[in-house]
XYZ file of C-alpha atoms in Angstrom:
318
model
C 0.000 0.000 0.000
C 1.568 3.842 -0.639
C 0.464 6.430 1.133
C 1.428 9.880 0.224
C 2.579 13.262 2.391
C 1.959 16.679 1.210
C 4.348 18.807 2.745
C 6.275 22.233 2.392
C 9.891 22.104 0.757
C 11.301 23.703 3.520
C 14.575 21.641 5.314
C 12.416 21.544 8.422
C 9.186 20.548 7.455
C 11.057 17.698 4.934
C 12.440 16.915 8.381
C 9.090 16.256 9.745
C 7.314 14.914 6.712
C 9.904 12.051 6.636
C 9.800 11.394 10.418
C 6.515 10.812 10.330
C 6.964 8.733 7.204
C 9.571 6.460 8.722
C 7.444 6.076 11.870
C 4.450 5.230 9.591
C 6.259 2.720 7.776
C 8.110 1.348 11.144
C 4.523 0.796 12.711
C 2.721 -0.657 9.393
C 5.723 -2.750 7.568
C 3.708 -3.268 4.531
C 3.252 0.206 4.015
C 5.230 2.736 1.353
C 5.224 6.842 1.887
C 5.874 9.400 -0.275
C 6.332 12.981 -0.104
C 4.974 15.318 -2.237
C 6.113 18.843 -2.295
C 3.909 21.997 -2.100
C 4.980 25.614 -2.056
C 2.788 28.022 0.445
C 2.241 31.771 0.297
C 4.337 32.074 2.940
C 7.005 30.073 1.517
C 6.900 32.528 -1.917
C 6.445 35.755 -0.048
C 9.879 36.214 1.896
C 10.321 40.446 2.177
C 7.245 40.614 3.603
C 6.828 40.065 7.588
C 4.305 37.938 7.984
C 2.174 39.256 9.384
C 1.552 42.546 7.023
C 0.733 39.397 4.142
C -2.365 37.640 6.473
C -2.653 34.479 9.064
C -5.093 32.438 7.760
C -3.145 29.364 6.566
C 0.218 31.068 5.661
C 1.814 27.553 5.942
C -0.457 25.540 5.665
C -3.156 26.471 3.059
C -2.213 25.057 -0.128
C -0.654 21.589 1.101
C -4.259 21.268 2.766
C -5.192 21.743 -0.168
C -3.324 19.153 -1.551
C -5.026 16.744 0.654
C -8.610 18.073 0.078
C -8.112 17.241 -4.032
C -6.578 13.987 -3.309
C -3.754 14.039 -4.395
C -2.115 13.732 -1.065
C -4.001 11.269 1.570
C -2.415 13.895 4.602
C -0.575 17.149 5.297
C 2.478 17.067 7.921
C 2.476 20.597 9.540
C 3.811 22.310 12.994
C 0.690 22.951 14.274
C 1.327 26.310 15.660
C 0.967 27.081 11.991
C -2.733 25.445 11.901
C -5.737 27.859 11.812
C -7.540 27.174 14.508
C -10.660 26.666 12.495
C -10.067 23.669 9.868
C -10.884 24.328 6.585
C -14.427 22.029 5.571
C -13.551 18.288 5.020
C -9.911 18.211 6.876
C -9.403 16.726 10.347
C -6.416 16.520 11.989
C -6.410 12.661 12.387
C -3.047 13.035 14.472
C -0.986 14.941 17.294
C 2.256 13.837 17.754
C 4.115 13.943 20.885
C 5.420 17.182 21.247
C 8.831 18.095 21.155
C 9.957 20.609 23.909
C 8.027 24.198 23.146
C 9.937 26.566 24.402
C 11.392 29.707 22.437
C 15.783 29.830 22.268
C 17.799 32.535 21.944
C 20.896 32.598 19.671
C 23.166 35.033 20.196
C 26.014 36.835 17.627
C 29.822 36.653 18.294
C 30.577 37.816 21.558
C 29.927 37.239 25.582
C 26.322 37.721 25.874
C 24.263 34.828 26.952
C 21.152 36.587 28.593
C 19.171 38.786 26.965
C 19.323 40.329 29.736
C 23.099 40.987 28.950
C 22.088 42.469 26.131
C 23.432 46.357 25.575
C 20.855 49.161 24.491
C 20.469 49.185 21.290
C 21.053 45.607 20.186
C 19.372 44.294 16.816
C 16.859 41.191 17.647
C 15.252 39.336 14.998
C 12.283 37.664 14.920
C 9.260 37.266 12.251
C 7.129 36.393 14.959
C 4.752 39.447 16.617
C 3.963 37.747 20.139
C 8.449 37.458 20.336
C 8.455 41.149 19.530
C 5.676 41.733 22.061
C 7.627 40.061 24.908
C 11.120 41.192 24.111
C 10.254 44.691 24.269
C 8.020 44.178 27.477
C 11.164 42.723 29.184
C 13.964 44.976 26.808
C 12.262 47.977 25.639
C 15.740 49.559 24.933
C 16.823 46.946 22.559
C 15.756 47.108 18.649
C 13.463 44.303 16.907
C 13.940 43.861 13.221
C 12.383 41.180 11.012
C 14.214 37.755 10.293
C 12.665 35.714 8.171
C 14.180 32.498 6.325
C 15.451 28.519 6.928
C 16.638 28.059 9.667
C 19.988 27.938 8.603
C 19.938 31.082 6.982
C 18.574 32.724 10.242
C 21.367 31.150 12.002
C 24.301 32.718 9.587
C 23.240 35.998 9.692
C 23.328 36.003 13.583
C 26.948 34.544 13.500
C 27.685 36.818 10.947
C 26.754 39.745 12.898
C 23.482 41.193 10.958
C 22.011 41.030 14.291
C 22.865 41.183 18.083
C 20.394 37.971 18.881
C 17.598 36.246 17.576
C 14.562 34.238 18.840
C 13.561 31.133 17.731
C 11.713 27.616 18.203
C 13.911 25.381 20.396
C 11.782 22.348 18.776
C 12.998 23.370 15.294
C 16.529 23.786 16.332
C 16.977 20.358 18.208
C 15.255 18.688 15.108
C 17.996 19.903 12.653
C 20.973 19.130 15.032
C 22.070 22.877 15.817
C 21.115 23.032 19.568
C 25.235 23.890 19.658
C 23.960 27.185 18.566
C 21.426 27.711 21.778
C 22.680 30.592 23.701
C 19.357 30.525 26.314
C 16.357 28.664 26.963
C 12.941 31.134 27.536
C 11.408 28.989 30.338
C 7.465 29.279 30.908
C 5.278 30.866 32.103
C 7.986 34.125 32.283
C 7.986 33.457 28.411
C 4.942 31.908 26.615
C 5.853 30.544 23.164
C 3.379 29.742 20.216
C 0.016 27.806 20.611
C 1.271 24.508 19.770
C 4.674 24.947 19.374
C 6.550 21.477 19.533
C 4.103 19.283 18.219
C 3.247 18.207 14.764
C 0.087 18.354 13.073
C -1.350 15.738 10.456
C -3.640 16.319 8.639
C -6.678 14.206 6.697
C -9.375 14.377 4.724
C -12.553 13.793 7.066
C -13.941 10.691 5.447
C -10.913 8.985 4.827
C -10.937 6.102 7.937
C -8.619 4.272 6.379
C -5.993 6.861 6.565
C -7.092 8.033 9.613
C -6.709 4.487 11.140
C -3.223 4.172 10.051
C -2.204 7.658 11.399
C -3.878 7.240 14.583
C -0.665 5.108 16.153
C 1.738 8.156 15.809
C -1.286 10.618 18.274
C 0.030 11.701 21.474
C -2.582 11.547 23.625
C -1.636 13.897 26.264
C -0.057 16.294 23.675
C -3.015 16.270 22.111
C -4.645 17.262 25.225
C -2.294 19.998 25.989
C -2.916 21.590 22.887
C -6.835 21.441 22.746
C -6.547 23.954 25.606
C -3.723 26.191 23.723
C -6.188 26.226 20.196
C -9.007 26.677 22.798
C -7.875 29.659 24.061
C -6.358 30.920 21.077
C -10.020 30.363 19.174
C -12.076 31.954 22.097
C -9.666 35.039 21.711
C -9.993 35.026 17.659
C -6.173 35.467 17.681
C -4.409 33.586 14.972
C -0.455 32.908 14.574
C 0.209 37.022 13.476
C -1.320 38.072 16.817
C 1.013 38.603 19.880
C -0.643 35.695 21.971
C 0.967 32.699 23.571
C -0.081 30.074 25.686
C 1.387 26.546 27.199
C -0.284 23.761 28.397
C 0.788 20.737 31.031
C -0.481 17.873 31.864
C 0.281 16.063 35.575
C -2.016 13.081 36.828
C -5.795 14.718 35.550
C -5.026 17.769 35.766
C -4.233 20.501 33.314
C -2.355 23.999 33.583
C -2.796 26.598 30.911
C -0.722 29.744 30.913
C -1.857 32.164 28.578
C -0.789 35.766 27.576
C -1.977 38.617 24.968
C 0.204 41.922 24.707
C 0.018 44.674 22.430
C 2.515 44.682 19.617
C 5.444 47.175 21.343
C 4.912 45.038 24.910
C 3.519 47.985 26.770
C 0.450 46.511 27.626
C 0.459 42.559 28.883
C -1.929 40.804 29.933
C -1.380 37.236 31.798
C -3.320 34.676 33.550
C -3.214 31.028 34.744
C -5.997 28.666 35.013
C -5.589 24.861 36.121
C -8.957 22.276 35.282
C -9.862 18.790 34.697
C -7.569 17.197 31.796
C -11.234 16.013 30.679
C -11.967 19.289 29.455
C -8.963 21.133 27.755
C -11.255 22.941 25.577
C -13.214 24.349 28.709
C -10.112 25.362 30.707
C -8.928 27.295 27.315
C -11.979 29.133 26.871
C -12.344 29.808 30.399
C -9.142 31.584 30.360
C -9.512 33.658 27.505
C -12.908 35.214 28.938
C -10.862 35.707 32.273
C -8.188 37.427 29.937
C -10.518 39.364 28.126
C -11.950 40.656 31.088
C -8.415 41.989 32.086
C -8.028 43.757 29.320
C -6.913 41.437 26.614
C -10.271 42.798 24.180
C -9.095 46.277 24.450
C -5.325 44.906 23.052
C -6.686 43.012 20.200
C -8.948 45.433 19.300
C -6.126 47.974 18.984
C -3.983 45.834 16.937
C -7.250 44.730 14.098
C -7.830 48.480 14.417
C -11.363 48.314 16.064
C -9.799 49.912 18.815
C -9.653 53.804 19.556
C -5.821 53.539 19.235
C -4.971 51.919 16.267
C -1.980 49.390 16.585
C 0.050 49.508 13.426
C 1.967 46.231 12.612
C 5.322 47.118 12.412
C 7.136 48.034 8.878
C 9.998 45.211 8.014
């Protein structure tokens, strides 16, 4: 039997596409996997920052879409990429355990190791608006600038000096072998990383039980718990991945801890909040801690940055 992955052509997510096809194939030894390649939006658009082009499906949209016409029976993704709303007929038919989420810091040549040892004035870079957000909440003297590219090339151009620092998955890093490069770990819930972040996403079309019986060895059940709450959350808020929200989600015995943030895009105005619930219910707990967040204040800040607000949060020019 053959089985085929749709999957972007980046060296990361050909990473993930074939782990997940050498687990498949481990787990079901009469079965072959393919990978087909898809270019996104995101993928063509590179001197844009992301989030000035949109968040609906950046990553994700046309290797769905791949999946939806059949010629792909799933999608691998990171699933802090996924919409939180699916488009019609997709599922995700698998979670898989997630790799650690938390954000690292690379640093350029030189003795810093803290962004806190960071001088005035240093260049960060980051594509991501909720990184912005919290650097310049904790470092409001230092100066973000967009990074956008592989993960290699984001590495260079810190050890070549284009910039001071920069801020990126630790998940990604480990997975290509350059956790040498890891200058500092962002632990939680002082730093909230991406809804998500860590785990991979697969993707299926609705319908398809076969596929969706095959996949189903490689879900993570109390991954996939975690992250219910973090989409929860994230959905309840209407945030999507070009929003400066984070949240992270543990497990221990039944219960579940969600820590969830929402700051306005030069980090003058956070909001936090930490709600703990029945593992039974991740999608309650997330919800529930939204409202509490949007009763904090956490409206007013996304209404700002969409521009319903009185004062009009520009995102900021590359």
């Amino acid at each position: 039997m053959v089985l085929k992955i749709a999957s972007r052509g980046s060296t990361l997510a050909l990473w993930q596409a074939e782990h997940v096809k050498a687990r498949l194939e481990a787990e079901h030894g009469d079965l072959r996997v393919q990978i087909a390649i898809q270019h996104t939006t995101g993928d063509r658009i590179t001197d844009v920052p992301l989030a000035r082009i949109g968040d609906k499906g950046l990553f994700t949209k046309e290797v769905d879409r791949a999946v939806l016409d059949g010629a792909a029976d799933l999608a691998v993704h990171s699933l802090k990429d996924v919409p939180t709303v699916l488009e019609a007929g997709l599922d995700l038919g698998a979670i898989t355990r997630r790799e650690d989420p938390r954000d690292a810091v690379v640093f350029g040549p030189g003795p810093v190791s803290s962004l806190d040892d960071l001088p005035p004035g240093a260049r960060v870079g980051t594509s991501s608006l909720r990184r912005r957000a919290q650097l310049l909440d904790r470092r409001p003297d230092v100066i973000v600038e967009d990074l956008r590219g592989n993960l290699d090339t984001r590495l260079r151009r810190v050890a070549e000096g284009d910039f001071d620092a920069a801020i990126l998955a630790l998940a990604g890093i480990r997975r290509l072998g350059r956790e040498e490069a890891v200058g500092q770990v962002l632990d939680a819930p002082g730093w909230l990383s991406a809804v998500g972040q860590g785990a991979l996403a697969i993707a299926i079309r609705a319908d398809a039980d076969s596929t969706r019986a095959l996949v189903a060895v490689l879900d993570h059940a109390e991954t996939r718990t975690a992250v219910t709450a973090e989409r929860a959350f994230l959905n309840e808020l209407e945030g999507g991945c070009q929003v400066p929200i984070g949240a992270v989600a543990r497990v221990q015995d039944q219960t579940l801890t969600l820590h969830g943030l929402v700051a306005s895009l030069d980090g003058h105005d956070v909001v936090r909040g930490e709600l703990s619930g029945s593992s039974t219910d991740p999608e309650g707990v997330g919800r529930a801690l939204a409202r509490r967040l949007a009763d904090a204040g956490a409206t007013e800040i996304l209404d700002a940055i969409r521009g319903d607000g009185p004062d009009r949060a520009a995102v900021p020019a590359p």
